[in-house]
PDB file of C-alpha atoms in Angstrom:
ATOM      1  CA  MET A   1       8.133  -7.878   6.004  1.00 37.00           C
ATOM      2  CA  SER A   2      10.723  -5.134   5.315  1.00 37.00           C
ATOM      3  CA  LYS A   3      10.876  -4.779   1.777  1.00 43.00           C
ATOM      4  CA  SER A   4       8.166  -3.703  -0.315  1.00 44.00           C
ATOM      5  CA  VAL A   5       5.482  -6.082  -1.785  1.00 46.00           C
ATOM      6  CA  LEU A   6       5.953  -4.589  -4.849  1.00 49.00           C
ATOM      7  CA  GLY A   7       9.432  -4.390  -4.993  1.00 46.00           C
ATOM      8  CA  SER A   8      11.378  -1.457  -6.428  1.00 37.00           C
ATOM      9  CA  THR A   9      10.627   1.219  -8.879  1.00 36.00           C
ATOM     10  CA  LYS A  10      12.272   4.114  -9.930  1.00 36.00           C
ATOM     11  CA  GLY A  11      10.406   7.180 -11.060  1.00 37.00           C
ATOM     12  CA  ASN A  12       7.067   6.138 -12.166  1.00 34.00           C
ATOM     13  CA  THR A  13       8.143   3.443 -14.098  1.00 34.00           C
ATOM     14  CA  ARG A  14       7.443  -0.249 -13.125  1.00 35.00           C
ATOM     15  CA  THR A  15      10.411  -2.472 -12.836  1.00 37.00           C
ATOM     16  CA  SER A  16      10.311  -5.930 -13.442  1.00 38.00           C
ATOM     17  CA  TRP A  17       9.542  -6.766  -9.705  1.00 43.00           C
ATOM     18  CA  CYS A  18       7.496  -9.591 -10.308  1.00 51.00           C
ATOM     19  CA  CYS A  19       5.506 -10.293 -13.640  1.00 58.00           C
ATOM     20  CA  GLN A  20       3.984  -8.755 -16.466  1.00 68.00           C
ATOM     21  CA  PRO A  21       0.189  -7.350 -16.256  1.00 73.00           C
ATOM     22  CA  LEU A  22      -2.049 -10.140 -15.076  1.00 75.00           C
ATOM     23  CA  GLY A  23      -3.243 -12.216 -18.123  1.00 73.00           C
ATOM     24  CA  GLU A  24       0.038 -11.639 -20.209  1.00 76.00           C
ATOM     25  CA  GLU A  25       2.032 -14.322 -18.685  1.00 78.00           C
ATOM     26  CA  GLU A  26       1.680 -17.162 -15.740  1.00 81.00           C
ATOM     27  CA  LEU A  27       2.929 -15.723 -12.229  1.00 79.00           C
ATOM     28  CA  SER A  28       5.803 -17.312 -10.545  1.00 83.00           C
ATOM     29  CA  GLU A  29       5.501 -18.515  -7.018  1.00 89.00           C
ATOM     30  CA  ALA A  30       7.642 -15.575  -5.643  1.00 86.00           C
ATOM     31  CA  GLY A  31       5.180 -13.278  -7.962  1.00 81.00           C
ATOM     32  CA  SER A  32       2.085 -14.602  -6.524  1.00 84.00           C
ATOM     33  CA  VAL A  33       2.979 -14.637  -3.191  1.00 87.00           C
ATOM     34  CA  ARG A  34       4.063 -10.636  -3.203  1.00 83.00           C
ATOM     35  CA  ILE A  35       0.832 -10.154  -5.062  1.00 83.00           C
ATOM     36  CA  ALA A  36      -1.320 -11.881  -2.849  1.00 87.00           C
ATOM     37  CA  ALA A  37      -0.003 -10.195   0.118  1.00 89.00           C
ATOM     38  CA  MET A  38      -0.540  -6.949  -1.539  1.00 88.00           C
ATOM     39  CA  PHE A  39      -4.358  -8.120  -2.279  1.00 90.00           C
ATOM     40  CA  LYS A  40      -4.762  -9.369   1.112  1.00 94.00           C
ATOM     41  CA  ALA A  41      -3.553  -6.118   2.936  1.00 95.00           C
ATOM     42  CA  LEU A  42      -6.074  -4.181   0.445  1.00 95.00           C
ATOM     43  CA  SER A  43      -9.075  -6.747   0.997  1.00 95.00           C
ATOM     44  CA  ASP A  44     -10.422  -5.271   4.173  1.00 96.00           C
ATOM     45  CA  PRO A  45     -12.545  -2.415   3.667  1.00 96.00           C
ATOM     46  CA  VAL A  46     -11.128  -0.193   6.656  1.00 96.00           C
ATOM     47  CA  ARG A  47      -7.419  -0.844   5.191  1.00 97.00           C
ATOM     48  CA  LEU A  48      -8.681   0.279   1.389  1.00 96.00           C
ATOM     49  CA  ARG A  49     -10.517   2.913   2.774  1.00 96.00           C
ATOM     50  CA  LEU A  50      -7.468   4.014   4.974  1.00 97.00           C
ATOM     51  CA  PHE A  51      -5.010   3.624   1.832  1.00 96.00           C
ATOM     52  CA  SER A  52      -7.423   5.653  -0.562  1.00 94.00           C
ATOM     53  CA  LYS A  53      -7.436   8.340   2.122  1.00 95.00           C
ATOM     54  CA  ILE A  54      -3.676   8.519   2.013  1.00 96.00           C
ATOM     55  CA  ALA A  55      -3.316   8.275  -1.503  1.00 94.00           C
ATOM     56  CA  ALA A  56      -5.844  11.021  -2.078  1.00 94.00           C
ATOM     57  CA  ARG A  57      -4.177  13.517   0.152  1.00 93.00           C
ATOM     58  CA  PRO A  58      -2.039  16.124  -1.837  1.00 88.00           C
ATOM     59  CA  GLY A  59       1.390  14.700  -1.768  1.00 82.00           C
ATOM     60  CA  GLY A  60       0.028  11.267  -0.811  1.00 82.00           C
ATOM     61  CA  GLU A  61       0.647  11.819   2.617  1.00 91.00           C
ATOM     62  CA  ALA A  62      -1.332  12.289   5.776  1.00 95.00           C
ATOM     63  CA  CYS A  63      -1.252  12.859   9.520  1.00 94.00           C
ATOM     64  CA  VAL A  64      -3.011   9.917  11.037  1.00 93.00           C
ATOM     65  CA  CYS A  65      -4.809  12.585  12.919  1.00 92.00           C
ATOM     66  CA  GLU A  66      -6.614  13.325   9.678  1.00 92.00           C
ATOM     67  CA  ILE A  67      -7.548   9.879   8.324  1.00 93.00           C
ATOM     68  CA  GLN A  68      -8.768   8.032  11.548  1.00 90.00           C
ATOM     69  CA  ASP A  69     -12.087   8.854  11.190  1.00 93.00           C
ATOM     70  CA  VAL A  70     -13.270   5.536   9.471  1.00 94.00           C
ATOM     71  CA  GLY A  71     -15.495   3.961  12.075  1.00 94.00           C
ATOM     72  CA  VAL A  72     -13.237   1.898  13.826  1.00 95.00           C
ATOM     73  CA  SER A  73     -11.272   2.658  17.439  1.00 94.00           C
ATOM     74  CA  GLN A  74      -7.977   4.269  17.382  1.00 92.00           C
ATOM     75  CA  PRO A  75      -6.015   1.154  17.838  1.00 94.00           C
ATOM     76  CA  THR A  76      -7.942  -0.669  15.139  1.00 96.00           C
ATOM     77  CA  VAL A  77      -6.622   1.942  12.928  1.00 96.00           C
ATOM     78  CA  SER A  78      -3.448   1.431  13.897  1.00 95.00           C
ATOM     79  CA  HIS A  79      -3.380  -2.157  13.447  1.00 96.00           C
ATOM     80  CA  HIS A  80      -4.614  -1.453   9.950  1.00 97.00           C
ATOM     81  CA  LEU A  81      -2.201   1.138   9.115  1.00 97.00           C
ATOM     82  CA  ARG A  82       0.504  -1.447  10.398  1.00 96.00           C
ATOM     83  CA  LYS A  83      -0.639  -4.068   8.029  1.00 96.00           C
ATOM     84  CA  LEU A  84      -0.611  -1.728   5.191  1.00 96.00           C
ATOM     85  CA  ARG A  85       3.092  -0.871   5.899  1.00 95.00           C
ATOM     86  CA  GLU A  86       4.005  -4.686   6.507  1.00 93.00           C
ATOM     87  CA  ALA A  87       2.814  -5.082   2.853  1.00 91.00           C
ATOM     88  CA  GLY A  88       4.902  -2.312   1.521  1.00 90.00           C
ATOM     89  CA  LEU A  89       2.106  -0.230   0.407  1.00 93.00           C
ATOM     90  CA  LEU A  90       2.613   2.323   2.938  1.00 94.00           C
ATOM     91  CA  GLU A  91       5.598   4.207   4.763  1.00 96.00           C
ATOM     92  CA  SER A  92       5.503   6.188   7.805  1.00 95.00           C
ATOM     93  CA  GLU A  93       7.803   8.774   9.878  1.00 95.00           C
ATOM     94  CA  ARG A  94       7.077  10.050  13.320  1.00 95.00           C
ATOM     95  CA  ARG A  95       6.986  13.907  13.542  1.00 93.00           C
ATOM     96  CA  ALA A  96       6.819  14.905  17.318  1.00 91.00           C
ATOM     97  CA  SER A  97       3.614  12.864  18.868  1.00 92.00           C
ATOM     98  CA  TRP A  98       2.101  12.054  15.188  1.00 92.00           C
ATOM     99  CA  VAL A  99       2.580   9.582  12.613  1.00 94.00           C
ATOM    100  CA  TYR A 100       2.503  10.600   8.902  1.00 96.00           C
ATOM    101  CA  TYR A 101       1.989   7.917   6.427  1.00 96.00           C
ATOM    102  CA  ARG A 102       2.627   8.115   2.703  1.00 95.00           C
ATOM    103  CA  VAL A 103       2.063   5.802  -0.116  1.00 93.00           C
ATOM    104  CA  ALA A 104       5.219   3.996  -0.835  1.00 91.00           C
ATOM    105  CA  PRO A 105       7.200   5.160  -3.897  1.00 88.00           C
ATOM    106  CA  GLY A 106       5.876   3.523  -7.179  1.00 84.00           C
ATOM    107  CA  VAL A 107       3.513   1.628  -5.390  1.00 86.00           C
ATOM    108  CA  LEU A 108       0.265   3.211  -7.882  1.00 85.00           C
ATOM    109  CA  SER A 109       2.314   2.817 -10.810  1.00 83.00           C
ATOM    110  CA  ALA A 110       3.212  -0.713 -10.179  1.00 81.00           C
ATOM    111  CA  MET A 111      -0.381  -1.546  -9.080  1.00 83.00           C
ATOM    112  CA  ALA A 112      -1.680   0.135 -12.242  1.00 83.00           C
ATOM    113  CA  GLY A 113       1.069  -1.705 -14.743  1.00 81.00           C
ATOM    114  CA  LEU A 114      -0.373  -5.189 -12.694  1.00 81.00           C
ATOM    115  CA  LEU A 115      -3.959  -4.533 -13.479  1.00 80.00           C
ATOM    116  CA  SER A 116      -3.545  -2.752 -16.845  1.00 80.00           C
ATOM    117  CA  ARG A 117      -3.524  -4.809 -20.001  1.00 70.00           C
ATOM    118  CA  PRO A 118      -3.196  -3.890 -23.535  1.00 63.00           C
ATOM    119  CA  VAL A 119      -6.040  -4.228 -25.644  1.00 59.00           C
TER     120      VAL A 119
END
């Protein structure tokens, strides 16, 4: 999946990539597929931990060498990072012999918008 699950965003504002915050309107079929793919990617504890490690880094970027200490083998870390990339949650860039990962632009604000509901 080359396109971000959460669709495109500009700056820190969520565009209408899918839907209003959950609970405000019924999800479309396409919107539910996008959201389910995001939640599925984050439903694995190792993936959630890797995503959290990257998001918590200054600039939201980390070398794989800095985040691979999650209790699984290096090939398994690579597999989980690939799943997060395929879900559109992460982007990657090879620099020399290391791969650097960063949270895809707009992902955190789109997730926050999806899960927030005015009280």
